[in-house]
PDB file of C-alpha atoms in Angstrom:
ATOM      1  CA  UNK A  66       0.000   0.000   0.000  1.00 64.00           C
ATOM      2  CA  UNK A  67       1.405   3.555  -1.139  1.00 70.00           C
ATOM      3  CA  UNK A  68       0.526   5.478   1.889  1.00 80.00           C
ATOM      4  CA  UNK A  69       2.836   7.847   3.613  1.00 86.00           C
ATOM      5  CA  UNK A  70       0.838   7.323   7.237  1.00 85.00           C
ATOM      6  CA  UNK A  71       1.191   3.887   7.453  1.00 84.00           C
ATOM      7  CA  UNK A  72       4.918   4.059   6.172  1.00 86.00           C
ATOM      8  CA  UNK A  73       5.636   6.337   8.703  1.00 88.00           C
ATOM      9  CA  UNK A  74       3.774   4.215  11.494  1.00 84.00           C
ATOM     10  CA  UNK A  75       5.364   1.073  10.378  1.00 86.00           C
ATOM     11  CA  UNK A  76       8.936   2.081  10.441  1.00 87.00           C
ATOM     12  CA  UNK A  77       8.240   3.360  14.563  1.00 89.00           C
ATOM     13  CA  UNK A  78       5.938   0.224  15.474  1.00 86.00           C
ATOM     14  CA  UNK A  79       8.494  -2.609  14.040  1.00 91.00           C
ATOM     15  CA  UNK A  80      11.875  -1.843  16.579  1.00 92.00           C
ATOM     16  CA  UNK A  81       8.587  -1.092  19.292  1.00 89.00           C
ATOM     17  CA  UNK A  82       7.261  -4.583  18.725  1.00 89.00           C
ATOM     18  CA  UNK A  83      10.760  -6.241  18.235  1.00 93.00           C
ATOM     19  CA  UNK A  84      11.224  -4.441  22.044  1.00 92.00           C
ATOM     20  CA  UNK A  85       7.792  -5.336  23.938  1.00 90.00           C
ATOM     21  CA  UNK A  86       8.067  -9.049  22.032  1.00 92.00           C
ATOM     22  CA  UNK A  87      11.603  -9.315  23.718  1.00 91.00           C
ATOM     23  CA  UNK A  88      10.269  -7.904  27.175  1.00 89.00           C
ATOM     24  CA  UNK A  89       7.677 -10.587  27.025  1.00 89.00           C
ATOM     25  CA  UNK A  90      10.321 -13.292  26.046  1.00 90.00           C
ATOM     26  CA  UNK A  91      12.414 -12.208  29.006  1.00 87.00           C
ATOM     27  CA  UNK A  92       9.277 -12.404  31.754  1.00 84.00           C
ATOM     28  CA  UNK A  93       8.180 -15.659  30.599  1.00 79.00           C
ATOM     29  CA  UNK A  94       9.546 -17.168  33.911  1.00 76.00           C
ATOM     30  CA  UNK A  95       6.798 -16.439  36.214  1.00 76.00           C
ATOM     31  CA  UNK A  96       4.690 -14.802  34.604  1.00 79.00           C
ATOM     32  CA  UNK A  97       2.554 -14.907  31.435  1.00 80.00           C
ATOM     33  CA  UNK A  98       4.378 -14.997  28.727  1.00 80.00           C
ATOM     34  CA  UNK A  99       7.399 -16.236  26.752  1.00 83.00           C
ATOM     35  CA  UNK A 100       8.866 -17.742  23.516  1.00 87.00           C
ATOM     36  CA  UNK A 101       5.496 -18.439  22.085  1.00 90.00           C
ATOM     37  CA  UNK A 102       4.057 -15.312  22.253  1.00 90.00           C
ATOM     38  CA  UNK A 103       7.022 -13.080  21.633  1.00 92.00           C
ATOM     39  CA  UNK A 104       8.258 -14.852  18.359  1.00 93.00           C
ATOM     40  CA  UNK A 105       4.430 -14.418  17.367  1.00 91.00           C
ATOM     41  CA  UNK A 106       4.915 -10.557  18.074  1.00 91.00           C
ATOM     42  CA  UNK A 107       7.694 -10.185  17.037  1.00 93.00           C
ATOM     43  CA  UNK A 108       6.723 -11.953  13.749  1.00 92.00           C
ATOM     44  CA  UNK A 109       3.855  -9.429  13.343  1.00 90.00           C
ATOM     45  CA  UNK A 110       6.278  -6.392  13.455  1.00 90.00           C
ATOM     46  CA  UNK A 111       7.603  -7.963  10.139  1.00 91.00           C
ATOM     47  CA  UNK A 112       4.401  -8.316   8.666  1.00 89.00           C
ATOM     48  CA  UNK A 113       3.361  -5.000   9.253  1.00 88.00           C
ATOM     49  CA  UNK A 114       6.331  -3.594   7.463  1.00 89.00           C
ATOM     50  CA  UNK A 115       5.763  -5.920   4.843  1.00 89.00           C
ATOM     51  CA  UNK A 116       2.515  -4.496   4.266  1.00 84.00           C
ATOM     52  CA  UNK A 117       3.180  -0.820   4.318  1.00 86.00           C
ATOM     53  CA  UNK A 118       6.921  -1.117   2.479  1.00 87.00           C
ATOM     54  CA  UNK A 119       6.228  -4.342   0.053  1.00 85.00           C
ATOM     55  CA  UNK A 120       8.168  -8.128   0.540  1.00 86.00           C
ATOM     56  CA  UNK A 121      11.106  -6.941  -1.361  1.00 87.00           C
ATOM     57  CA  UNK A 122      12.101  -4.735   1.268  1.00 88.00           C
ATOM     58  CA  UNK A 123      10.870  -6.858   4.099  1.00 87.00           C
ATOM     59  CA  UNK A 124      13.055  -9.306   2.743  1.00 88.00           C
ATOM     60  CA  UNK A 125      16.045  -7.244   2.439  1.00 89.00           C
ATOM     61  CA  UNK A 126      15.880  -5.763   6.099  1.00 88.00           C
ATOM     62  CA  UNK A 127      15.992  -9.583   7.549  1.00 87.00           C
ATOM     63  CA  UNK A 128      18.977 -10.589   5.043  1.00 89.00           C
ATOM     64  CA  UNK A 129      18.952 -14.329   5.899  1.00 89.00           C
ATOM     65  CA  UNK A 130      15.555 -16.708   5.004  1.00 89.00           C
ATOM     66  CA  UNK A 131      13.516 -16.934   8.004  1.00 89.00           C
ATOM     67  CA  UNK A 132      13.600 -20.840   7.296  1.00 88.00           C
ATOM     68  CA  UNK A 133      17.181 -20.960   8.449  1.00 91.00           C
ATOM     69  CA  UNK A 134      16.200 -19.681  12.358  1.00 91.00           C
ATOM     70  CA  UNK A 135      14.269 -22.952  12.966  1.00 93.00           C
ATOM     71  CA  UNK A 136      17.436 -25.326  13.113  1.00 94.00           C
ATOM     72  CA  UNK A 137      19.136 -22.543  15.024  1.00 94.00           C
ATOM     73  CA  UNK A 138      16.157 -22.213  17.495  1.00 93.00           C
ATOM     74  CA  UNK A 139      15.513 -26.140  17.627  1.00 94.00           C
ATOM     75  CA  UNK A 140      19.294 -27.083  17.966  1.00 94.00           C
ATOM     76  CA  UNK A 141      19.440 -24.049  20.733  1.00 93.00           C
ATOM     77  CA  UNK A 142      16.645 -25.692  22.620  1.00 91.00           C
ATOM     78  CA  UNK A 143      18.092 -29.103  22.114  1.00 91.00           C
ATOM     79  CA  UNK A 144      21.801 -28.072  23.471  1.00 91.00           C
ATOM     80  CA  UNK A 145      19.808 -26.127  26.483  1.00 89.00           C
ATOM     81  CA  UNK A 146      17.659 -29.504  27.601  1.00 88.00           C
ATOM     82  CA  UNK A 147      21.368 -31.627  26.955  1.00 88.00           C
ATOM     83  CA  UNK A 148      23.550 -29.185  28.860  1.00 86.00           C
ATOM     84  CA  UNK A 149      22.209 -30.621  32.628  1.00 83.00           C
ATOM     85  CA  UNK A 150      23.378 -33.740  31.210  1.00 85.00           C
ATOM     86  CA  UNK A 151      26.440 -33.096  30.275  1.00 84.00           C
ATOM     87  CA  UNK A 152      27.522 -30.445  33.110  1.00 78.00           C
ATOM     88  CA  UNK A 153      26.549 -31.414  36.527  1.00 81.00           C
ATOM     89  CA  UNK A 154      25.313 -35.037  35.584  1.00 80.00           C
ATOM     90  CA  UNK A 155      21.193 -34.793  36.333  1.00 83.00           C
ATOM     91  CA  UNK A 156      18.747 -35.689  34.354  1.00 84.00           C
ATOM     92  CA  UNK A 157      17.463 -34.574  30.752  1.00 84.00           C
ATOM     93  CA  UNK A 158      16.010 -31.270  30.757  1.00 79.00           C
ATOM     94  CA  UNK A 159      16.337 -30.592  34.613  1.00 81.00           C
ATOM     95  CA  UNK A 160      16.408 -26.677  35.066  1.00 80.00           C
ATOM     96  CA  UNK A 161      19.825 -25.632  36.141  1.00 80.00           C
ATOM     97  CA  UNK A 162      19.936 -21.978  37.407  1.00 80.00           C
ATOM     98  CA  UNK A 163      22.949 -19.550  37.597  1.00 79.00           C
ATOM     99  CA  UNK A 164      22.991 -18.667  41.853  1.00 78.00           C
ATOM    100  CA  UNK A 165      22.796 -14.606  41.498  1.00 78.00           C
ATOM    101  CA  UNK A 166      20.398 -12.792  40.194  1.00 79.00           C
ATOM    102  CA  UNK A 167      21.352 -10.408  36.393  1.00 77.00           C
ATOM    103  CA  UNK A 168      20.045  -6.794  36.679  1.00 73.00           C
ATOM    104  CA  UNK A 169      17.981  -6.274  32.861  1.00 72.00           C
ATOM    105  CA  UNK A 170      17.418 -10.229  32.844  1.00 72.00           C
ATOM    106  CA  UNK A 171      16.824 -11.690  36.170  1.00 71.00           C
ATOM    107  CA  UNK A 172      17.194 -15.493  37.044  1.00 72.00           C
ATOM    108  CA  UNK A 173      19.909 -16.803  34.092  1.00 78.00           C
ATOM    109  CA  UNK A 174      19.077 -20.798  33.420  1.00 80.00           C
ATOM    110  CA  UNK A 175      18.631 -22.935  30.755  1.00 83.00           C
ATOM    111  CA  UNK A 176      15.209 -22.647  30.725  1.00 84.00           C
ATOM    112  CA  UNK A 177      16.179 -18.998  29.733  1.00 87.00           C
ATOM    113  CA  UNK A 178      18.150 -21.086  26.586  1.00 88.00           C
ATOM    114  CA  UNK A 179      14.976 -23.037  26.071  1.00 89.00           C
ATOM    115  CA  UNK A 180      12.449 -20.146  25.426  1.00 90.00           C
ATOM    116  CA  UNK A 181      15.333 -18.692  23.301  1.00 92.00           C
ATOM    117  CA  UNK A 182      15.192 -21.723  20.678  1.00 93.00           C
ATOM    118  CA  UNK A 183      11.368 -21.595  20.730  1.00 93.00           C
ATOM    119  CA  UNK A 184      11.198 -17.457  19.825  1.00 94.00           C
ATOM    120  CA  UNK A 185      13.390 -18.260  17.147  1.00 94.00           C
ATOM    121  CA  UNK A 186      11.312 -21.233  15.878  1.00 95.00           C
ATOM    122  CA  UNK A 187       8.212 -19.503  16.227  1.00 94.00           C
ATOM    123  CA  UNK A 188       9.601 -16.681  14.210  1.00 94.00           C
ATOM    124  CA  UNK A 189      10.862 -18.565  11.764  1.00 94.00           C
ATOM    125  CA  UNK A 190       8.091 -20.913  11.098  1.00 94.00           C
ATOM    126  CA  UNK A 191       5.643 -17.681  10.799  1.00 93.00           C
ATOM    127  CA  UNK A 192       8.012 -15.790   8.706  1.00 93.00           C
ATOM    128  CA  UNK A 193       8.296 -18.468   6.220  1.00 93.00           C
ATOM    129  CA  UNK A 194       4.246 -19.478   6.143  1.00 92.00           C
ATOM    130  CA  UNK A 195       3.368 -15.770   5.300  1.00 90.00           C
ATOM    131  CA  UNK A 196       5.926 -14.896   3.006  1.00 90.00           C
ATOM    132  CA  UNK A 197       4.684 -18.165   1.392  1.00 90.00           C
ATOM    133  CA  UNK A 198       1.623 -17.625   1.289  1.00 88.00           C
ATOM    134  CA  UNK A 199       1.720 -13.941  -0.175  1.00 84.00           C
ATOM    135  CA  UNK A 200       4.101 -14.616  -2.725  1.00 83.00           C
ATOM    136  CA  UNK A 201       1.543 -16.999  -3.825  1.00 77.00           C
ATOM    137  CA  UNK A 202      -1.253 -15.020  -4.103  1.00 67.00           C
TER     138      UNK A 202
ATOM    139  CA  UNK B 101     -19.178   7.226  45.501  1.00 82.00           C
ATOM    140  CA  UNK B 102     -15.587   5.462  45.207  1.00 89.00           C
ATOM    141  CA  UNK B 103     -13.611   4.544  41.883  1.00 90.00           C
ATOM    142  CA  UNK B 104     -14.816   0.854  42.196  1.00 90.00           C
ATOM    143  CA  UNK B 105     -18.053   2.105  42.113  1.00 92.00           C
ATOM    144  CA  UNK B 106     -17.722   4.394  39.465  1.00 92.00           C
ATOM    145  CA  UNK B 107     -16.179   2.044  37.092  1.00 92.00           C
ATOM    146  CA  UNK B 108     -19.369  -0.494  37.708  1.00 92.00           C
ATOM    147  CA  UNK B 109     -21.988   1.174  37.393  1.00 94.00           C
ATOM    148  CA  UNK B 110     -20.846   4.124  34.828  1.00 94.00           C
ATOM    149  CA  UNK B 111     -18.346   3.218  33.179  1.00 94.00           C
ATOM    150  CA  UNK B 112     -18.588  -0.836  32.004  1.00 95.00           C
ATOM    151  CA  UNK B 113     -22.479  -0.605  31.206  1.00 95.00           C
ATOM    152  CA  UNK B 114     -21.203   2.638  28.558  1.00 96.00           C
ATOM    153  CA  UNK B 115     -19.147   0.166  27.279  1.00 96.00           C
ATOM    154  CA  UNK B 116     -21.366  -2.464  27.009  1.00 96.00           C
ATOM    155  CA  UNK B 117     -23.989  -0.338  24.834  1.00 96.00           C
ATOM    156  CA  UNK B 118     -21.270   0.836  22.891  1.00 95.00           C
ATOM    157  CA  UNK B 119     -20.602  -2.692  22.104  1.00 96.00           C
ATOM    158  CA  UNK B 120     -23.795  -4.060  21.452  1.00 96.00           C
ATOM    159  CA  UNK B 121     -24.759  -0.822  19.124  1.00 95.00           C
ATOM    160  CA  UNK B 122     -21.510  -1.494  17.025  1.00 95.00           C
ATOM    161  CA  UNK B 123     -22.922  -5.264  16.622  1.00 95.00           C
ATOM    162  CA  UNK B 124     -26.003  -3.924  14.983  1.00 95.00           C
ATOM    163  CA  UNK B 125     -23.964  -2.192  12.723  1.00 93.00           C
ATOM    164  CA  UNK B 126     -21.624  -4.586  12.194  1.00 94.00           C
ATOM    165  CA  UNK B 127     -24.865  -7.010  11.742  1.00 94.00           C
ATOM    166  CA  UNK B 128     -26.179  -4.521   9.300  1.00 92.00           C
ATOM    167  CA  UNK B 129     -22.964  -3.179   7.758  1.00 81.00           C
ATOM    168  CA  UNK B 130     -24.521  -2.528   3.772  1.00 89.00           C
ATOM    169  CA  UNK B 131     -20.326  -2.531   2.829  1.00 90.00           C
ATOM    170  CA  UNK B 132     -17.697  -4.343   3.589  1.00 90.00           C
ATOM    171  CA  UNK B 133     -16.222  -1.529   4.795  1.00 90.00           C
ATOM    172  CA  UNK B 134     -18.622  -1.023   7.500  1.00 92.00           C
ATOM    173  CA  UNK B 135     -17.507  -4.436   8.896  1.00 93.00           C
ATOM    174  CA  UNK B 136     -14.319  -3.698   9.158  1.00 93.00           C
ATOM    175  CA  UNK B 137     -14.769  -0.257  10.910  1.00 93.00           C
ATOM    176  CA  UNK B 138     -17.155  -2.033  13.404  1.00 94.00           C
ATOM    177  CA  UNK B 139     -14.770  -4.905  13.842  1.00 93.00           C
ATOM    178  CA  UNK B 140     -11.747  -2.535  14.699  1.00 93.00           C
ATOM    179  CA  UNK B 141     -14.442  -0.750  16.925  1.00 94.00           C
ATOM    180  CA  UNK B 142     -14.951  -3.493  18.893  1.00 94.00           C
ATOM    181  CA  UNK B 143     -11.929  -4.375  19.749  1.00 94.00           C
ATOM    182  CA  UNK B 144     -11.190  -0.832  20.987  1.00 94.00           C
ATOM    183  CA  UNK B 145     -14.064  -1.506  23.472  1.00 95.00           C
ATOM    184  CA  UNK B 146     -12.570  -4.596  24.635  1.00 95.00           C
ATOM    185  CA  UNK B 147      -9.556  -3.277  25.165  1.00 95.00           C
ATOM    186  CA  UNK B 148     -11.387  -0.912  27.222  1.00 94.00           C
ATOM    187  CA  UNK B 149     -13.141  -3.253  29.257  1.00 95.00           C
ATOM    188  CA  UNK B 150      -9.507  -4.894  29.792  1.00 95.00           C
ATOM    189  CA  UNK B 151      -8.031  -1.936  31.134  1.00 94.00           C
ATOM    190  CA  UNK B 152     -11.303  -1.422  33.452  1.00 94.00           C
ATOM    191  CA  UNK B 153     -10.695  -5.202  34.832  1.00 94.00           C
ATOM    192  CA  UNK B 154      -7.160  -4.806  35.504  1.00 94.00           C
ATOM    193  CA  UNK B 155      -8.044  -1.747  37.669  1.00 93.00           C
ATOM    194  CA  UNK B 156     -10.527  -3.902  39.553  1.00 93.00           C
ATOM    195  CA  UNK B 157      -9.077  -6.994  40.111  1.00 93.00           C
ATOM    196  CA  UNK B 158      -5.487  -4.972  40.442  1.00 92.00           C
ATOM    197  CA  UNK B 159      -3.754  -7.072  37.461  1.00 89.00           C
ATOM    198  CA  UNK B 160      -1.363  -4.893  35.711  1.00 88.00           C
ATOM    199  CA  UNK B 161      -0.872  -8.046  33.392  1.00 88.00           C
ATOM    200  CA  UNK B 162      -3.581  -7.490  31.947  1.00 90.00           C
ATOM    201  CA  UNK B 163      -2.598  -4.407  30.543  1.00 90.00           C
ATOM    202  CA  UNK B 164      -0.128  -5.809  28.591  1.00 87.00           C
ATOM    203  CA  UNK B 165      -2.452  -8.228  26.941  1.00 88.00           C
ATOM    204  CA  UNK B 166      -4.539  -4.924  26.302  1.00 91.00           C
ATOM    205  CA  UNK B 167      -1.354  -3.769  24.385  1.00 88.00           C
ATOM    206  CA  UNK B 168      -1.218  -6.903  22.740  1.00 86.00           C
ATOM    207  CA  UNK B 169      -4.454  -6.675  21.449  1.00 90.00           C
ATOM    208  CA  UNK B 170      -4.415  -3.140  20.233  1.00 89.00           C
ATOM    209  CA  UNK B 171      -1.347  -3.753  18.319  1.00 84.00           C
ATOM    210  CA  UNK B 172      -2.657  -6.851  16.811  1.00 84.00           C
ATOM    211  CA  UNK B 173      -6.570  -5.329  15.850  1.00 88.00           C
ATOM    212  CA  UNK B 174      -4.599  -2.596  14.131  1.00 86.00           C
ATOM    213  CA  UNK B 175      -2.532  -5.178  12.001  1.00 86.00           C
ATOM    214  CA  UNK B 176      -6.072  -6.935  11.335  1.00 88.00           C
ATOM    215  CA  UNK B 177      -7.462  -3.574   9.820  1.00 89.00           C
ATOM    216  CA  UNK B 178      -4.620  -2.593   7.785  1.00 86.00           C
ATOM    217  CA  UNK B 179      -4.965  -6.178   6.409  1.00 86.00           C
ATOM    218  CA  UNK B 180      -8.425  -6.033   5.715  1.00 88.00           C
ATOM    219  CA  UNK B 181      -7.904  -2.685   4.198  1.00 87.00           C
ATOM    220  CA  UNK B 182      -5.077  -3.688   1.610  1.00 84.00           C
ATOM    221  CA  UNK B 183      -7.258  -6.491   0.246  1.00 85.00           C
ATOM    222  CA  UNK B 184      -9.890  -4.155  -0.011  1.00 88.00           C
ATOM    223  CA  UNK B 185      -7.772  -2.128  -1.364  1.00 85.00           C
ATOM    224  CA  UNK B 186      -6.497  -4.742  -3.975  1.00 84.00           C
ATOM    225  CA  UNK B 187     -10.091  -5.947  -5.157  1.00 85.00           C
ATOM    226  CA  UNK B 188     -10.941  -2.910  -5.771  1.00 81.00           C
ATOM    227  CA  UNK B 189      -7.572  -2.360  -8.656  1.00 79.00           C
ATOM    228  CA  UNK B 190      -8.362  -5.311 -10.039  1.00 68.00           C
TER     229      UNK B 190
END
Protein backbone atom coordinates (compact mmCIF):
# COMPACT_ATOMS: atom_id res chain seq x y z
CA UNK A 1 0.00 0.00 0.00
CA UNK A 2 1.41 3.55 -1.14
CA UNK A 3 0.53 5.48 1.89
CA UNK A 4 2.84 7.85 3.61
CA UNK A 5 0.84 7.32 7.24
CA UNK A 6 1.19 3.89 7.45
CA UNK A 7 4.92 4.06 6.17
CA UNK A 8 5.64 6.34 8.70
CA UNK A 9 3.77 4.21 11.49
CA UNK A 10 5.36 1.07 10.38
CA UNK A 11 8.94 2.08 10.44
CA UNK A 12 8.24 3.36 14.56
CA UNK A 13 5.94 0.22 15.47
CA UNK A 14 8.49 -2.61 14.04
CA UNK A 15 11.87 -1.84 16.58
CA UNK A 16 8.59 -1.09 19.29
CA UNK A 17 7.26 -4.58 18.72
CA UNK A 18 10.76 -6.24 18.23
CA UNK A 19 11.22 -4.44 22.04
CA UNK A 20 7.79 -5.34 23.94
CA UNK A 21 8.07 -9.05 22.03
CA UNK A 22 11.60 -9.31 23.72
CA UNK A 23 10.27 -7.90 27.17
CA UNK A 24 7.68 -10.59 27.02
CA UNK A 25 10.32 -13.29 26.05
CA UNK A 26 12.41 -12.21 29.01
CA UNK A 27 9.28 -12.40 31.75
CA UNK A 28 8.18 -15.66 30.60
CA UNK A 29 9.55 -17.17 33.91
CA UNK A 30 6.80 -16.44 36.21
CA UNK A 31 4.69 -14.80 34.60
CA UNK A 32 2.55 -14.91 31.43
CA UNK A 33 4.38 -15.00 28.73
CA UNK A 34 7.40 -16.24 26.75
CA UNK A 35 8.87 -17.74 23.52
CA UNK A 36 5.50 -18.44 22.09
CA UNK A 37 4.06 -15.31 22.25
CA UNK A 38 7.02 -13.08 21.63
CA UNK A 39 8.26 -14.85 18.36
CA UNK A 40 4.43 -14.42 17.37
CA UNK A 41 4.92 -10.56 18.07
CA UNK A 42 7.69 -10.19 17.04
CA UNK A 43 6.72 -11.95 13.75
CA UNK A 44 3.85 -9.43 13.34
CA UNK A 45 6.28 -6.39 13.46
CA UNK A 46 7.60 -7.96 10.14
CA UNK A 47 4.40 -8.32 8.67
CA UNK A 48 3.36 -5.00 9.25
CA UNK A 49 6.33 -3.59 7.46
CA UNK A 50 5.76 -5.92 4.84
CA UNK A 51 2.52 -4.50 4.27
CA UNK A 52 3.18 -0.82 4.32
CA UNK A 53 6.92 -1.12 2.48
CA UNK A 54 6.23 -4.34 0.05
CA UNK A 55 8.17 -8.13 0.54
CA UNK A 56 11.11 -6.94 -1.36
CA UNK A 57 12.10 -4.74 1.27
CA UNK A 58 10.87 -6.86 4.10
CA UNK A 59 13.06 -9.31 2.74
CA UNK A 60 16.05 -7.24 2.44
CA UNK A 61 15.88 -5.76 6.10
CA UNK A 62 15.99 -9.58 7.55
CA UNK A 63 18.98 -10.59 5.04
CA UNK A 64 18.95 -14.33 5.90
CA UNK A 65 15.56 -16.71 5.00
CA UNK A 66 13.52 -16.93 8.00
CA UNK A 67 13.60 -20.84 7.30
CA UNK A 68 17.18 -20.96 8.45
CA UNK A 69 16.20 -19.68 12.36
CA UNK A 70 14.27 -22.95 12.97
CA UNK A 71 17.44 -25.33 13.11
CA UNK A 72 19.14 -22.54 15.02
CA UNK A 73 16.16 -22.21 17.49
CA UNK A 74 15.51 -26.14 17.63
CA UNK A 75 19.29 -27.08 17.97
CA UNK A 76 19.44 -24.05 20.73
CA UNK A 77 16.64 -25.69 22.62
CA UNK A 78 18.09 -29.10 22.11
CA UNK A 79 21.80 -28.07 23.47
CA UNK A 80 19.81 -26.13 26.48
CA UNK A 81 17.66 -29.50 27.60
CA UNK A 82 21.37 -31.63 26.96
CA UNK A 83 23.55 -29.18 28.86
CA UNK A 84 22.21 -30.62 32.63
CA UNK A 85 23.38 -33.74 31.21
CA UNK A 86 26.44 -33.10 30.27
CA UNK A 87 27.52 -30.45 33.11
CA UNK A 88 26.55 -31.41 36.53
CA UNK A 89 25.31 -35.04 35.58
CA UNK A 90 21.19 -34.79 36.33
CA UNK A 91 18.75 -35.69 34.35
CA UNK A 92 17.46 -34.57 30.75
CA UNK A 93 16.01 -31.27 30.76
CA UNK A 94 16.34 -30.59 34.61
CA UNK A 95 16.41 -26.68 35.07
CA UNK A 96 19.83 -25.63 36.14
CA UNK A 97 19.94 -21.98 37.41
CA UNK A 98 22.95 -19.55 37.60
CA UNK A 99 22.99 -18.67 41.85
CA UNK A 100 22.80 -14.61 41.50
CA UNK A 101 20.40 -12.79 40.19
CA UNK A 102 21.35 -10.41 36.39
CA UNK A 103 20.04 -6.79 36.68
CA UNK A 104 17.98 -6.27 32.86
CA UNK A 105 17.42 -10.23 32.84
CA UNK A 106 16.82 -11.69 36.17
CA UNK A 107 17.19 -15.49 37.04
CA UNK A 108 19.91 -16.80 34.09
CA UNK A 109 19.08 -20.80 33.42
CA UNK A 110 18.63 -22.94 30.75
CA UNK A 111 15.21 -22.65 30.72
CA UNK A 112 16.18 -19.00 29.73
CA UNK A 113 18.15 -21.09 26.59
CA UNK A 114 14.98 -23.04 26.07
CA UNK A 115 12.45 -20.15 25.43
CA UNK A 116 15.33 -18.69 23.30
CA UNK A 117 15.19 -21.72 20.68
CA UNK A 118 11.37 -21.59 20.73
CA UNK A 119 11.20 -17.46 19.82
CA UNK A 120 13.39 -18.26 17.15
CA UNK A 121 11.31 -21.23 15.88
CA UNK A 122 8.21 -19.50 16.23
CA UNK A 123 9.60 -16.68 14.21
CA UNK A 124 10.86 -18.56 11.76
CA UNK A 125 8.09 -20.91 11.10
CA UNK A 126 5.64 -17.68 10.80
CA UNK A 127 8.01 -15.79 8.71
CA UNK A 128 8.30 -18.47 6.22
CA UNK A 129 4.25 -19.48 6.14
CA UNK A 130 3.37 -15.77 5.30
CA UNK A 131 5.93 -14.90 3.01
CA UNK A 132 4.68 -18.16 1.39
CA UNK A 133 1.62 -17.62 1.29
CA UNK A 134 1.72 -13.94 -0.17
CA UNK A 135 4.10 -14.62 -2.72
CA UNK A 136 1.54 -17.00 -3.83
CA UNK A 137 -1.25 -15.02 -4.10
CA UNK B 1 -19.18 7.23 45.50
CA UNK B 2 -15.59 5.46 45.21
CA UNK B 3 -13.61 4.54 41.88
CA UNK B 4 -14.82 0.85 42.20
CA UNK B 5 -18.05 2.11 42.11
CA UNK B 6 -17.72 4.39 39.47
CA UNK B 7 -16.18 2.04 37.09
CA UNK B 8 -19.37 -0.49 37.71
CA UNK B 9 -21.99 1.17 37.39
CA UNK B 10 -20.85 4.12 34.83
CA UNK B 11 -18.35 3.22 33.18
CA UNK B 12 -18.59 -0.84 32.00
CA UNK B 13 -22.48 -0.60 31.21
CA UNK B 14 -21.20 2.64 28.56
CA UNK B 15 -19.15 0.17 27.28
CA UNK B 16 -21.37 -2.46 27.01
CA UNK B 17 -23.99 -0.34 24.83
CA UNK B 18 -21.27 0.84 22.89
CA UNK B 19 -20.60 -2.69 22.10
CA UNK B 20 -23.79 -4.06 21.45
CA UNK B 21 -24.76 -0.82 19.12
CA UNK B 22 -21.51 -1.49 17.03
CA UNK B 23 -22.92 -5.26 16.62
CA UNK B 24 -26.00 -3.92 14.98
CA UNK B 25 -23.96 -2.19 12.72
CA UNK B 26 -21.62 -4.59 12.19
CA UNK B 27 -24.86 -7.01 11.74
CA UNK B 28 -26.18 -4.52 9.30
CA UNK B 29 -22.96 -3.18 7.76
CA UNK B 30 -24.52 -2.53 3.77
CA UNK B 31 -20.33 -2.53 2.83
CA UNK B 32 -17.70 -4.34 3.59
CA UNK B 33 -16.22 -1.53 4.79
CA UNK B 34 -18.62 -1.02 7.50
CA UNK B 35 -17.51 -4.44 8.90
CA UNK B 36 -14.32 -3.70 9.16
CA UNK B 37 -14.77 -0.26 10.91
CA UNK B 38 -17.15 -2.03 13.40
CA UNK B 39 -14.77 -4.90 13.84
CA UNK B 40 -11.75 -2.53 14.70
CA UNK B 41 -14.44 -0.75 16.92
CA UNK B 42 -14.95 -3.49 18.89
CA UNK B 43 -11.93 -4.38 19.75
CA UNK B 44 -11.19 -0.83 20.99
CA UNK B 45 -14.06 -1.51 23.47
CA UNK B 46 -12.57 -4.60 24.64
CA UNK B 47 -9.56 -3.28 25.16
CA UNK B 48 -11.39 -0.91 27.22
CA UNK B 49 -13.14 -3.25 29.26
CA UNK B 50 -9.51 -4.89 29.79
CA UNK B 51 -8.03 -1.94 31.13
CA UNK B 52 -11.30 -1.42 33.45
CA UNK B 53 -10.69 -5.20 34.83
CA UNK B 54 -7.16 -4.81 35.50
CA UNK B 55 -8.04 -1.75 37.67
CA UNK B 56 -10.53 -3.90 39.55
CA UNK B 57 -9.08 -6.99 40.11
CA UNK B 58 -5.49 -4.97 40.44
CA UNK B 59 -3.75 -7.07 37.46
CA UNK B 60 -1.36 -4.89 35.71
CA UNK B 61 -0.87 -8.05 33.39
CA UNK B 62 -3.58 -7.49 31.95
CA UNK B 63 -2.60 -4.41 30.54
CA UNK B 64 -0.13 -5.81 28.59
CA UNK B 65 -2.45 -8.23 26.94
CA UNK B 66 -4.54 -4.92 26.30
CA UNK B 67 -1.35 -3.77 24.39
CA UNK B 68 -1.22 -6.90 22.74
CA UNK B 69 -4.45 -6.68 21.45
CA UNK B 70 -4.41 -3.14 20.23
CA UNK B 71 -1.35 -3.75 18.32
CA UNK B 72 -2.66 -6.85 16.81
CA UNK B 73 -6.57 -5.33 15.85
CA UNK B 74 -4.60 -2.60 14.13
CA UNK B 75 -2.53 -5.18 12.00
CA UNK B 76 -6.07 -6.94 11.33
CA UNK B 77 -7.46 -3.57 9.82
CA UNK B 78 -4.62 -2.59 7.79
CA UNK B 79 -4.97 -6.18 6.41
CA UNK B 80 -8.42 -6.03 5.72
CA UNK B 81 -7.90 -2.69 4.20
CA UNK B 82 -5.08 -3.69 1.61
CA UNK B 83 -7.26 -6.49 0.25
CA UNK B 84 -9.89 -4.15 -0.01
CA UNK B 85 -7.77 -2.13 -1.36
CA UNK B 86 -6.50 -4.74 -3.97
CA UNK B 87 -10.09 -5.95 -5.16
CA UNK B 88 -10.94 -2.91 -5.77
CA UNK B 89 -7.57 -2.36 -8.66
CA UNK B 90 -8.36 -5.31 -10.04
Amino acid sequence: MKTIILRTASNYMLPLLLVFSVFILLRGHYLPGGGFVGGLIASIAFVLHAFANGLGNTKNLIRIHPGFLMPVGLGLSFLSGLSPMLGVGKPFMTGIWYPEKIAVIGGLGSALFFDVGVYLVVVGVTLTIIFTISEST
Amino acid sequence: MTLDDYLYYIILPVLSVSILLVFVRFVKGPTISDRVVAVDLLVTSGIGIIAVYSILTHQPTFLDIALILALIGFLGTVAYSFYIQKRKNK
